[in-house]
Coordinates of C-alpha atoms and ligand atoms in Angstrom, one line a residue:
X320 CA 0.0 0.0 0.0
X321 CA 1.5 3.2 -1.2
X322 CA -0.6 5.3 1.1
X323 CA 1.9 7.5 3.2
X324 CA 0.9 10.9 4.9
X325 CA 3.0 13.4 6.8
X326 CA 2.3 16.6 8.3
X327 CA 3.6 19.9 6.3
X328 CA 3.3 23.3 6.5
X329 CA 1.1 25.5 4.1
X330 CA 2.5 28.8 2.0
X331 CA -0.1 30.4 4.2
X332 CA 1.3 29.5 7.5
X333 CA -1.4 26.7 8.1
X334 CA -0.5 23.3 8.3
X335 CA -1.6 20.1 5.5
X336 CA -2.0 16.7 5.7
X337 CA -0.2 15.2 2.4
X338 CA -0.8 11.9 1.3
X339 CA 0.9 10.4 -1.7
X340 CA -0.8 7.7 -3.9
X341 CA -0.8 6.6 -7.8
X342 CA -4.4 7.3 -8.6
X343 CA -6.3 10.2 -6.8
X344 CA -10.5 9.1 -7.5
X345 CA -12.9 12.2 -6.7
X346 CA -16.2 9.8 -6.1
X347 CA -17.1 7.2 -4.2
X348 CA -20.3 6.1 -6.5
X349 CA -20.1 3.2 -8.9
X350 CA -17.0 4.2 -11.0
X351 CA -14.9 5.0 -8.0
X352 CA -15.5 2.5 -6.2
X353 CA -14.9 0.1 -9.3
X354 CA -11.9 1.7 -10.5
X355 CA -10.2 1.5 -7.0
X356 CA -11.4 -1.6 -7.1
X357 CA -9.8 -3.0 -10.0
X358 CA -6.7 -1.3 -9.4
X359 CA -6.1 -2.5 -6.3
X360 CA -6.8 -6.5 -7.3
X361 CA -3.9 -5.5 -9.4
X362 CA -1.0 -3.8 -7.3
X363 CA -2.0 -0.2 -8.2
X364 CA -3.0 2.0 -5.2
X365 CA -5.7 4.7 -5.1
X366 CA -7.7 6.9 -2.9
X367 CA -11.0 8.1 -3.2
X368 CA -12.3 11.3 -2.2
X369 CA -16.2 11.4 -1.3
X370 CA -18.5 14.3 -0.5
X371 CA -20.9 12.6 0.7
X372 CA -21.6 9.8 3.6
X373 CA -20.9 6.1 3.1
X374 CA -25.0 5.8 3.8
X375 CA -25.9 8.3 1.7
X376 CA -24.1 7.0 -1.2
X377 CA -25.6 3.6 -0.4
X378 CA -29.0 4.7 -0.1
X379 CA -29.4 6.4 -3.5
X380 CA -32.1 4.2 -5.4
X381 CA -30.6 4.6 -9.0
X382 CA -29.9 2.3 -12.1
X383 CA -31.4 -0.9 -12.2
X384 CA -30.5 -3.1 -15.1
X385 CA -26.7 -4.8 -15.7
X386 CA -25.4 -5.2 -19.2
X387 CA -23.4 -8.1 -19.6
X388 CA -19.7 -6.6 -19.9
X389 CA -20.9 -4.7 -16.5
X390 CA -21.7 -8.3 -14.9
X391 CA -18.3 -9.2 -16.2
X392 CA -16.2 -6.7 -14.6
X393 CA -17.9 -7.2 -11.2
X394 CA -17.4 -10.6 -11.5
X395 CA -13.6 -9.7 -12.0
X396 CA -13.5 -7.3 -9.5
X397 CA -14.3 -10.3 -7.3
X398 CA -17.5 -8.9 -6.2
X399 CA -20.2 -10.7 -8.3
X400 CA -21.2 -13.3 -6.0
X401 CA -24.3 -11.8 -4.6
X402 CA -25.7 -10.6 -7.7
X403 CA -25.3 -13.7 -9.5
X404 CA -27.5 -15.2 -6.5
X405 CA -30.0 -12.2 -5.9
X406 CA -30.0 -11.0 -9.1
X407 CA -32.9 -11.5 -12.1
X408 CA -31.7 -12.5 -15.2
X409 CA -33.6 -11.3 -18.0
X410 CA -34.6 -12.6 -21.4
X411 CA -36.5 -9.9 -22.9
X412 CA -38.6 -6.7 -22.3
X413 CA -42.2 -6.4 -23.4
X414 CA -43.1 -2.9 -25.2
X415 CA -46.7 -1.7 -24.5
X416 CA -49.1 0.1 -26.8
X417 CA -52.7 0.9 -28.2
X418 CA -53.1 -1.3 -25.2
X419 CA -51.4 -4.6 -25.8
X420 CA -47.9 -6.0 -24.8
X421 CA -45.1 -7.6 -27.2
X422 CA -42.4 -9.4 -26.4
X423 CA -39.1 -8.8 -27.5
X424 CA -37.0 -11.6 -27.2
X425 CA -32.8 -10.9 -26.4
X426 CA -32.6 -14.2 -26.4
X427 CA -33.5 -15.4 -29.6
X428 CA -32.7 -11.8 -31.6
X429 CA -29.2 -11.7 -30.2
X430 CA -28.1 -15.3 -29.9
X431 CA -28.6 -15.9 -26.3
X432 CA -27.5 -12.4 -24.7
X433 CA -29.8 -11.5 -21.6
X434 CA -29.5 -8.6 -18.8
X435 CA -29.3 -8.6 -15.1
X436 CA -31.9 -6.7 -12.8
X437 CA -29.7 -6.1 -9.8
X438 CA -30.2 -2.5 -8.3
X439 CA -27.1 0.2 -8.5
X440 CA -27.5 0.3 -4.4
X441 CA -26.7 -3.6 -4.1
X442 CA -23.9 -2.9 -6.3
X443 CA -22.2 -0.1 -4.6
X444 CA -22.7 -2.0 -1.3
X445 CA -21.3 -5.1 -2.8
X446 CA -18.0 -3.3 -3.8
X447 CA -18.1 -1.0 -0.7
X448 CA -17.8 -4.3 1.3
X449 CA -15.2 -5.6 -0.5
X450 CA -13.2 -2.1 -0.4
X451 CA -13.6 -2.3 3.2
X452 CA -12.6 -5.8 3.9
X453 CA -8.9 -5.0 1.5
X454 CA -8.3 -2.0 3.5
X455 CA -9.1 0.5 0.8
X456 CA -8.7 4.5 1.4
X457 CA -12.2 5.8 1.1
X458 CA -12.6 9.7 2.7
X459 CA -16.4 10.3 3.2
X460 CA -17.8 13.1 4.5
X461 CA -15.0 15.5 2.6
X462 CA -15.6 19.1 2.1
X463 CA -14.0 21.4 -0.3
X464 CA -12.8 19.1 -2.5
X465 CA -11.0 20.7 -5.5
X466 CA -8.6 19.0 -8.1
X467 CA -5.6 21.0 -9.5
X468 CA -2.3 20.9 -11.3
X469 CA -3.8 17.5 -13.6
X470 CA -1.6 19.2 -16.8
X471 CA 1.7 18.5 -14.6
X472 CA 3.2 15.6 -13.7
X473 CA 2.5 16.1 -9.7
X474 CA -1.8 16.4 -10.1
X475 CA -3.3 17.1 -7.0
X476 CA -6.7 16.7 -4.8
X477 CA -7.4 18.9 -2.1
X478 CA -10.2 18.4 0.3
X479 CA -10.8 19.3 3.8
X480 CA -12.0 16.8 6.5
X481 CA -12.7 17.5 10.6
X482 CA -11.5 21.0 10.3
X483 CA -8.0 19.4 9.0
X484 CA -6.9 20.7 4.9
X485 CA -5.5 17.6 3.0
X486 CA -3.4 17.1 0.2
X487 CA -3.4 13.9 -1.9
X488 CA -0.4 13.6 -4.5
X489 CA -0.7 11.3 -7.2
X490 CA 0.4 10.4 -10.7
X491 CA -3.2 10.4 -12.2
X492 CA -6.5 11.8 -11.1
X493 CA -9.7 9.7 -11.9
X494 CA -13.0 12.5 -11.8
X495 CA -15.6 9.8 -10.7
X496 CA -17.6 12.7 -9.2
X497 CA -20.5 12.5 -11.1
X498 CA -22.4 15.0 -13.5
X499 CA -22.2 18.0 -10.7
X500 CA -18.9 16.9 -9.2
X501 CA -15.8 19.2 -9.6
X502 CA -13.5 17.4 -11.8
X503 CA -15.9 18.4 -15.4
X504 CA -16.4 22.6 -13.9
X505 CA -12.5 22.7 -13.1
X506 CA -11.6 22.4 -17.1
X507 CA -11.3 25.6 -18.8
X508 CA -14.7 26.3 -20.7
X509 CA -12.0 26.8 -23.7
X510 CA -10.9 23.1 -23.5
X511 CA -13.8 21.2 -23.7
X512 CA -16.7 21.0 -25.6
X513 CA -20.6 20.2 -24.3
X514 CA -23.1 18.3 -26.0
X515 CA -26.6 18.5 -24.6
X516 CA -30.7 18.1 -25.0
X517 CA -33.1 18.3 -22.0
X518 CA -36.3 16.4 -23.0
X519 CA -39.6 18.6 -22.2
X520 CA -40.4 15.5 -19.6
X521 CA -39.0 13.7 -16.6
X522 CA -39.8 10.8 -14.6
X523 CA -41.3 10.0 -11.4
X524 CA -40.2 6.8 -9.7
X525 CA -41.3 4.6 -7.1
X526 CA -40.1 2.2 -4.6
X527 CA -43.3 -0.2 -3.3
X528 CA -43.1 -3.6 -1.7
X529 CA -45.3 -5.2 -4.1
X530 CA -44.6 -7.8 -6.9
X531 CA -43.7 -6.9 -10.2
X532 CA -46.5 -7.0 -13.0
X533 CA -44.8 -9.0 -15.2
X534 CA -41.8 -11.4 -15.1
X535 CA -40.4 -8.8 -17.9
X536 CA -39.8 -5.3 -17.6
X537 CA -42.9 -3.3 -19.7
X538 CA -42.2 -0.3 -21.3
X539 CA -45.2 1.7 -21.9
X540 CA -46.3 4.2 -24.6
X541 CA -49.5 5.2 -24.0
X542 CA -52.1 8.3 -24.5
X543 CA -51.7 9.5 -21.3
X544 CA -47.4 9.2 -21.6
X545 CA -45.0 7.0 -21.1
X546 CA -44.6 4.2 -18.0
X547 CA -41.6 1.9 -17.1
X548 CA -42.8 -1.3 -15.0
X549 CA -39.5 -3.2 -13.5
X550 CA -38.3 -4.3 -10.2
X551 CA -36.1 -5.5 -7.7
X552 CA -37.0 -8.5 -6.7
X553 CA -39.9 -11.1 -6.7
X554 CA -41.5 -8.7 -4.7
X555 CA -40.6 -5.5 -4.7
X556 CA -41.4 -3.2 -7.4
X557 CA -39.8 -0.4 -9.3
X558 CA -42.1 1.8 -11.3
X559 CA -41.6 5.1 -12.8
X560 CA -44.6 7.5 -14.9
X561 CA -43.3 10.2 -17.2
X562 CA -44.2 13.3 -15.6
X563 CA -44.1 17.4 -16.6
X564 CA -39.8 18.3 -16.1
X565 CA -41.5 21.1 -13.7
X566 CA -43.5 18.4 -12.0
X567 CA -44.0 19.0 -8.0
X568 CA -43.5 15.5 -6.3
X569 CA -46.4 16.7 -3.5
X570 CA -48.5 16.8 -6.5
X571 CA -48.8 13.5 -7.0
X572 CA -50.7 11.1 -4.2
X573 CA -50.2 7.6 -4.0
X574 CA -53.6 6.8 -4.8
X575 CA -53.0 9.4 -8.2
X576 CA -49.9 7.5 -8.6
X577 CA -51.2 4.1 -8.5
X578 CA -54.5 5.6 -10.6
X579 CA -51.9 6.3 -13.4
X580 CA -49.9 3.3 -13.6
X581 CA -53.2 1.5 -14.2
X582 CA -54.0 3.4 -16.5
X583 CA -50.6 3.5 -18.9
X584 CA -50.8 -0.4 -18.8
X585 CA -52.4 -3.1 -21.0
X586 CA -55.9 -4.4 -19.1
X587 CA -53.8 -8.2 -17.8
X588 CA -50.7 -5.9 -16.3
X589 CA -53.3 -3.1 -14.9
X590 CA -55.8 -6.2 -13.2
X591 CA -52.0 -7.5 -11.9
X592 CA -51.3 -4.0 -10.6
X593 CA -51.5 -4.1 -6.5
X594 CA -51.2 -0.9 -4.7
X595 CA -48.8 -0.9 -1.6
X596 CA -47.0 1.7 0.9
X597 CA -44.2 3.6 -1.5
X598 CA -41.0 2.8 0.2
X599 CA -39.1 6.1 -2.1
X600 CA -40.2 8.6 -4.1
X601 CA -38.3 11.0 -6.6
X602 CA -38.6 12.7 -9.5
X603 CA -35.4 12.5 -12.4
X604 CA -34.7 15.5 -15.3
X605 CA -34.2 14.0 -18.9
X606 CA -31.4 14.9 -20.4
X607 CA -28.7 13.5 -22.9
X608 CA -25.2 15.0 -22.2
X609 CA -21.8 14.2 -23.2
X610 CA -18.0 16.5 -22.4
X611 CA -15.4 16.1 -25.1
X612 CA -12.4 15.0 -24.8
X613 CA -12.5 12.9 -21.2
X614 CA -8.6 13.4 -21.1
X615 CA -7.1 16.9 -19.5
X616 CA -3.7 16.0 -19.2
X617 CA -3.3 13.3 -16.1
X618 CA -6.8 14.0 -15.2
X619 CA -9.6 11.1 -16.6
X620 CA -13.3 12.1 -16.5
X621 CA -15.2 9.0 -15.6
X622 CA -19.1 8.2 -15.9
X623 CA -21.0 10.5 -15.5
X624 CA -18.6 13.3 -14.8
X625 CA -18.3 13.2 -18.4
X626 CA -22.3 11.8 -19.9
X627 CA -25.8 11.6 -19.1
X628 CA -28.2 9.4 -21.0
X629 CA -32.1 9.5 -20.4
X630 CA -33.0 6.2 -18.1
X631 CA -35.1 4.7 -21.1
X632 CA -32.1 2.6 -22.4
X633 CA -30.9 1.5 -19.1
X634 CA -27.3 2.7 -19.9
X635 CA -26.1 5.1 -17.1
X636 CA -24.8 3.1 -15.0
X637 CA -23.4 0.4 -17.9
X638 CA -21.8 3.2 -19.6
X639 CA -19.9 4.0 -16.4
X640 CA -18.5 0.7 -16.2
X641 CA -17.3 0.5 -19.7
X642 CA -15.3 3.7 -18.8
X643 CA -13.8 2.1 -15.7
X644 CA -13.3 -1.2 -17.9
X645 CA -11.0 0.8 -20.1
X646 CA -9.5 2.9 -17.9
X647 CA -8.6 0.6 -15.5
X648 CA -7.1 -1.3 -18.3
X649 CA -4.8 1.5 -19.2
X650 CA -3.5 2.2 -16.2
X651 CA -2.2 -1.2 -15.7
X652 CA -0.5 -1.2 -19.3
X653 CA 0.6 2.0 -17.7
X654 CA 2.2 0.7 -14.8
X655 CA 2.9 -2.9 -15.8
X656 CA 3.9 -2.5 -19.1
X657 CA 5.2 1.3 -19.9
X658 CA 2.5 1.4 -22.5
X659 CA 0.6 4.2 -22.6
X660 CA -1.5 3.5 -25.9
X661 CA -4.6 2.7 -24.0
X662 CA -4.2 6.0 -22.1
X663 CA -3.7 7.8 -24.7
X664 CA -6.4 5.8 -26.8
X665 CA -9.2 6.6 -23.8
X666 CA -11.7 9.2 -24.8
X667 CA -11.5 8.6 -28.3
X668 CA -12.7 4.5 -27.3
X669 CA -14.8 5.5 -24.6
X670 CA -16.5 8.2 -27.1
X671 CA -17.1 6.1 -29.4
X672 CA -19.2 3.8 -27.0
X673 CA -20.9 6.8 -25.1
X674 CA -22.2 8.1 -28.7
X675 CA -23.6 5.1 -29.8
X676 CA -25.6 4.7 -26.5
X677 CA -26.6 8.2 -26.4
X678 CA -28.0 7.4 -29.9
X679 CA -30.1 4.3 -28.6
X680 CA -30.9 6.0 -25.5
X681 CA -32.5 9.2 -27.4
X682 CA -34.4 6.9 -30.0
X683 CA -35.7 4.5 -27.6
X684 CA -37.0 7.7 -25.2
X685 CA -38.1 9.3 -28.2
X686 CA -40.0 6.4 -29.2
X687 CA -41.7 5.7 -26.1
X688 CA -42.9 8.9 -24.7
X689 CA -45.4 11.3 -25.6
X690 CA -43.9 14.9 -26.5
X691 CA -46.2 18.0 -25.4
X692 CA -45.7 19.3 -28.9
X693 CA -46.1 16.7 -30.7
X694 CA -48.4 17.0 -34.0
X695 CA -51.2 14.4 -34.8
X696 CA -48.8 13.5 -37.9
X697 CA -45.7 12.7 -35.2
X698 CA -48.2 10.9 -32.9
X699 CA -48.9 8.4 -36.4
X700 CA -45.3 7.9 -37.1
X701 CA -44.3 7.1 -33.4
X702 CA -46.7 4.7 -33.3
X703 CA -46.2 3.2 -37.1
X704 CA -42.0 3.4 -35.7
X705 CA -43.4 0.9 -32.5
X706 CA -45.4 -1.4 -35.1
X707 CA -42.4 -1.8 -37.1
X708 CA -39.9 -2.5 -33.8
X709 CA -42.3 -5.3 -32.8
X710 CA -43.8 -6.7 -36.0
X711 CA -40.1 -7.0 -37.5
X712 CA -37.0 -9.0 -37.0
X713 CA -35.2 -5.8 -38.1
X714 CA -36.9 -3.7 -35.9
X715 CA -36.4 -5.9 -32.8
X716 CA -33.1 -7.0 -33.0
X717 CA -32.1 -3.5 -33.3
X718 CA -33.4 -2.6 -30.2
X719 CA -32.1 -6.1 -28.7
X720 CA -28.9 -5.7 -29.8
X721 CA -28.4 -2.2 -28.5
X722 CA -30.4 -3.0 -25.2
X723 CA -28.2 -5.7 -24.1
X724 CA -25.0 -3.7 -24.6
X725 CA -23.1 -3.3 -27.6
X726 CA -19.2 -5.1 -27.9
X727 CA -16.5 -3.5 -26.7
X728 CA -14.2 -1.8 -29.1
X729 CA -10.7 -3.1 -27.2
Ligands
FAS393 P1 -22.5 9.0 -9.5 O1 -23.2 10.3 -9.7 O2 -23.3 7.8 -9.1 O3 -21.4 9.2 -8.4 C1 -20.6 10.4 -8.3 C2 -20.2 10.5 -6.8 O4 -19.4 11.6 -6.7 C3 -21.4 10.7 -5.9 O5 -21.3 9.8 -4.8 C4 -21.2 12.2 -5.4 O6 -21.6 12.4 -4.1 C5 -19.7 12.3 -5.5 N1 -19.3 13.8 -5.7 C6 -19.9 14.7 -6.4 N2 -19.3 15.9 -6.3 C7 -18.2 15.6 -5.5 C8 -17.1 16.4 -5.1 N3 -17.0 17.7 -5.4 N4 -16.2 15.9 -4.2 C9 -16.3 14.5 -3.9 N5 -17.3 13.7 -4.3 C10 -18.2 14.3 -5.1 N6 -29.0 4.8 -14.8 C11 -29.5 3.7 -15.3 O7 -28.9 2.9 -16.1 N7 -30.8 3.4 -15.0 C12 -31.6 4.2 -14.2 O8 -32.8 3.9 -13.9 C13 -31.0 5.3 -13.6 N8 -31.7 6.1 -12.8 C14 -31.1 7.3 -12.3 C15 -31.8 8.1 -11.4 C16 -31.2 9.3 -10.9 C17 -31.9 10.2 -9.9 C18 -29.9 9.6 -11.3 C19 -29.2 10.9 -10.8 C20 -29.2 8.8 -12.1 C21 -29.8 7.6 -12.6 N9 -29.1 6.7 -13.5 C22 -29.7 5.6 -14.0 C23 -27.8 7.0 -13.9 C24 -26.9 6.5 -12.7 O9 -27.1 5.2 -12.4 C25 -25.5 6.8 -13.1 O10 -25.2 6.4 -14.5 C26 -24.4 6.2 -12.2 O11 -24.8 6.6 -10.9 C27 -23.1 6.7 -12.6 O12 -22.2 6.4 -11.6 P2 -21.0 7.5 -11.3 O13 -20.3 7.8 -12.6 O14 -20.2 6.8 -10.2 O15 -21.7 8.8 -10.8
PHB394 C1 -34.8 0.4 -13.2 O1 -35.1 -0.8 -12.8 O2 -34.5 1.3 -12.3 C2 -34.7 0.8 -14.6 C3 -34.8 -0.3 -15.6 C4 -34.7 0.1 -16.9 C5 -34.6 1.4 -17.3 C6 -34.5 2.4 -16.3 C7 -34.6 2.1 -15.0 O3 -34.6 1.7 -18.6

């Protein structure tokens, strides 16, 4: 363990904790926690900086659904065990419209591919656990983190913890911190370039202890907008309704809630539809939004530091992972090998991944919602666009193929 800290004094008469470490990692959510991870199964020591508490990291109820390159990497960051146990594998998703349900089938459409349903929570407690039990150096509960001096070859984090200022010291910093984190905002506005579109809806989801509908998730296109039916477990529920982006969450009841699910579904999912307490709920923004480049010198943005895809495509969270997957990579060809190709080959490979989900994710959210403006004429040719995805091989096994996570480029 490279970690090593000593006491110095500050230019302004103060005093600094410094630490010194190879990889300095601003967030402690999914792609921190998997990056340090994967370093550490392989020699290469990290620390990760985190704004937030351990509980409250935990307790986010996010992503849902596992790709299977994402199942892979937990599996080889050793932490797979109790998804593969608790976990749902799926074989398909059922679209929903003019009031009936059809099946599209991973299985068959993309020669035997399937997807996990194994919540982002279970996973960051899964690899929190195993952090824990190695001895990892996690900081919670830091405050005034800032990253500097990534275009040298000494890039630093500063943060401040108990009252005490602290310096980490590493060769690389990895900006896990999310789309409002610090690591994105600290590159000059003239060095990268911001890609965005905020959809005129957002979603409200729902925790309830109640069994899912369907053994499938249902995506939902109906007159009233769009509804996403998955789940947890055998008996506990995820649900989300598309909602105004302005939406007030006291707005909406239970019992209106509940009212609106019903009435989004197809008559068998709405008589299988059985109301219970709501254990969390929250409303999301839409948006697709990508940074170019991800490199700034020896800082790497990571997940969503760098991109945001609408939920509809389930690739957030998968997306992240394919970062980590080639980052973490890189650094051991760094470190291992003196190579730097993969380094220097990062954002272009990670790009090239993140554009061809944000593509899927836009089409598939474009397809299944209802937009405010639409015209009668749109409302003819989204639904003609859904006849064609689920009365075609064409049309389903490009959504299959997509859904289920593209190959990786290297
Ligand atoms: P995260 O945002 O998860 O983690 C970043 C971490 O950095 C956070 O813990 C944050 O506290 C910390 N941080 C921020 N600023 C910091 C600072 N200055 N200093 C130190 N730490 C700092 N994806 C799906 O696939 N399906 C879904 O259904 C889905 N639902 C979502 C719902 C919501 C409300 C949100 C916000 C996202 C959702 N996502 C979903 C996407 C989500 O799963 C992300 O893709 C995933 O969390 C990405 O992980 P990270 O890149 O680690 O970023
Ligand atoms: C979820 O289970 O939270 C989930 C599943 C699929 C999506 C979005 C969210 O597209």
């Amino acid at each position: 363990m490279l970690f090593r800290s000593k006491l110095i004094p500050t230019p302004n008469g103060t005093q600094a904790m410094i630490h010194k470490t190879q990889i300095g990692i601003v967030g402690a959510g999914p792609s921190g926690l998997l990056l340090s991870r994967l370093l550490a199964l392989q020699g290469i020591d990290s620390i990760v900086v985190e704004r937030q508490s351990r509980a409250y990291v935990e307790g986010r109820i996010r992503a849902g659904v596992l790709e299977q390159g994402t199942m892979d990497l937990l599996d080889e960051a050793q932490v797979g065990e109790r998804m593969h146990t608790e976990g749902l594998l799926h074989v398909g998703v059922d679209l929903c419209f003019n009031g009936k349900r059809h099946a599209i089938d991973f299985v068959d459409l993309t020669g035997g591919k399937t997807v996990m349903v194994y919540g982002q929570t279970e996973v960051t407690k899964d690899l929190n656990n195993a952090l824990d039990a190695a001895g990892a150096q996690i900081v919670y509960e830091a405050e005034a983190v800032t990253v500097d001096g990534f275009d040298s070859d000494q890039p630093f984090i500063r943060y401040r913890k108990d009252g005490e200022a602290h310096e980490i010291q590493c060769d690389y910093i990895a900006g896990c911190d999310g789309f409002h984190g610090v690591s994105r905002r600290s590159i000059p506005a003239e060095r990268i370039q911001l890609f965005e579109r905020v959809y005129p809806f957002a979603w409200l989801g729902i925790l309830a202890e109640t069994p899912p509908v369907s053994d499938e998730l249902i995506y939902a296109n109906s007159d009233r907008g769009f509804a996403l039916f998955s789940m947890r477990s055998k008996t506990l529920s995820r649900l989300y309704i598309q909602c105004a982006p302005d939406e007030e969450i006291d707005e909406w009841s239970d019992e209106r809630i509940w009212e609106e699910l019903a009435h989004r579904l197809d008559e068998e999912g709405a008589n299988k539809l059985t109301p219970a307490p709501l254990l969390e709920k929250s409303i999301t923004p839409m948006r697709s939004f990508v940074a170019e480049p991800m490199r700034f010198g020896n800082m790497f943005l990571v997940g969503d530091a760098a991109h945001i895809v609408p939920p509809t495509g389930a690739k957030g969270l998968n997306l992240a992972a394919a970062d980590v997957r080639y980052l973490s990579r890189a650094l051991v060809d760094h470190y291992k090998k003196a190579d730097d190709g993969r380094l220097d080959r990062y954002s272009d490979t990670c790009l090239r991944r993140i554009w061809k989900a944000q593509r899927f994710s836009w089409w598939l959210t474009t397809l299944m919602h209802r937009f405010p403006e639409a015209s009668p004429f749109e409302r003819r040719t989204q639904l003609a666009e859904l006849d064609f995805v689920t009365s075609t091989e064409t049309g389903a096994r490009s959504l299959a193929e997509n859904y289920v996570g593209l190959p990786f480029d290297d």
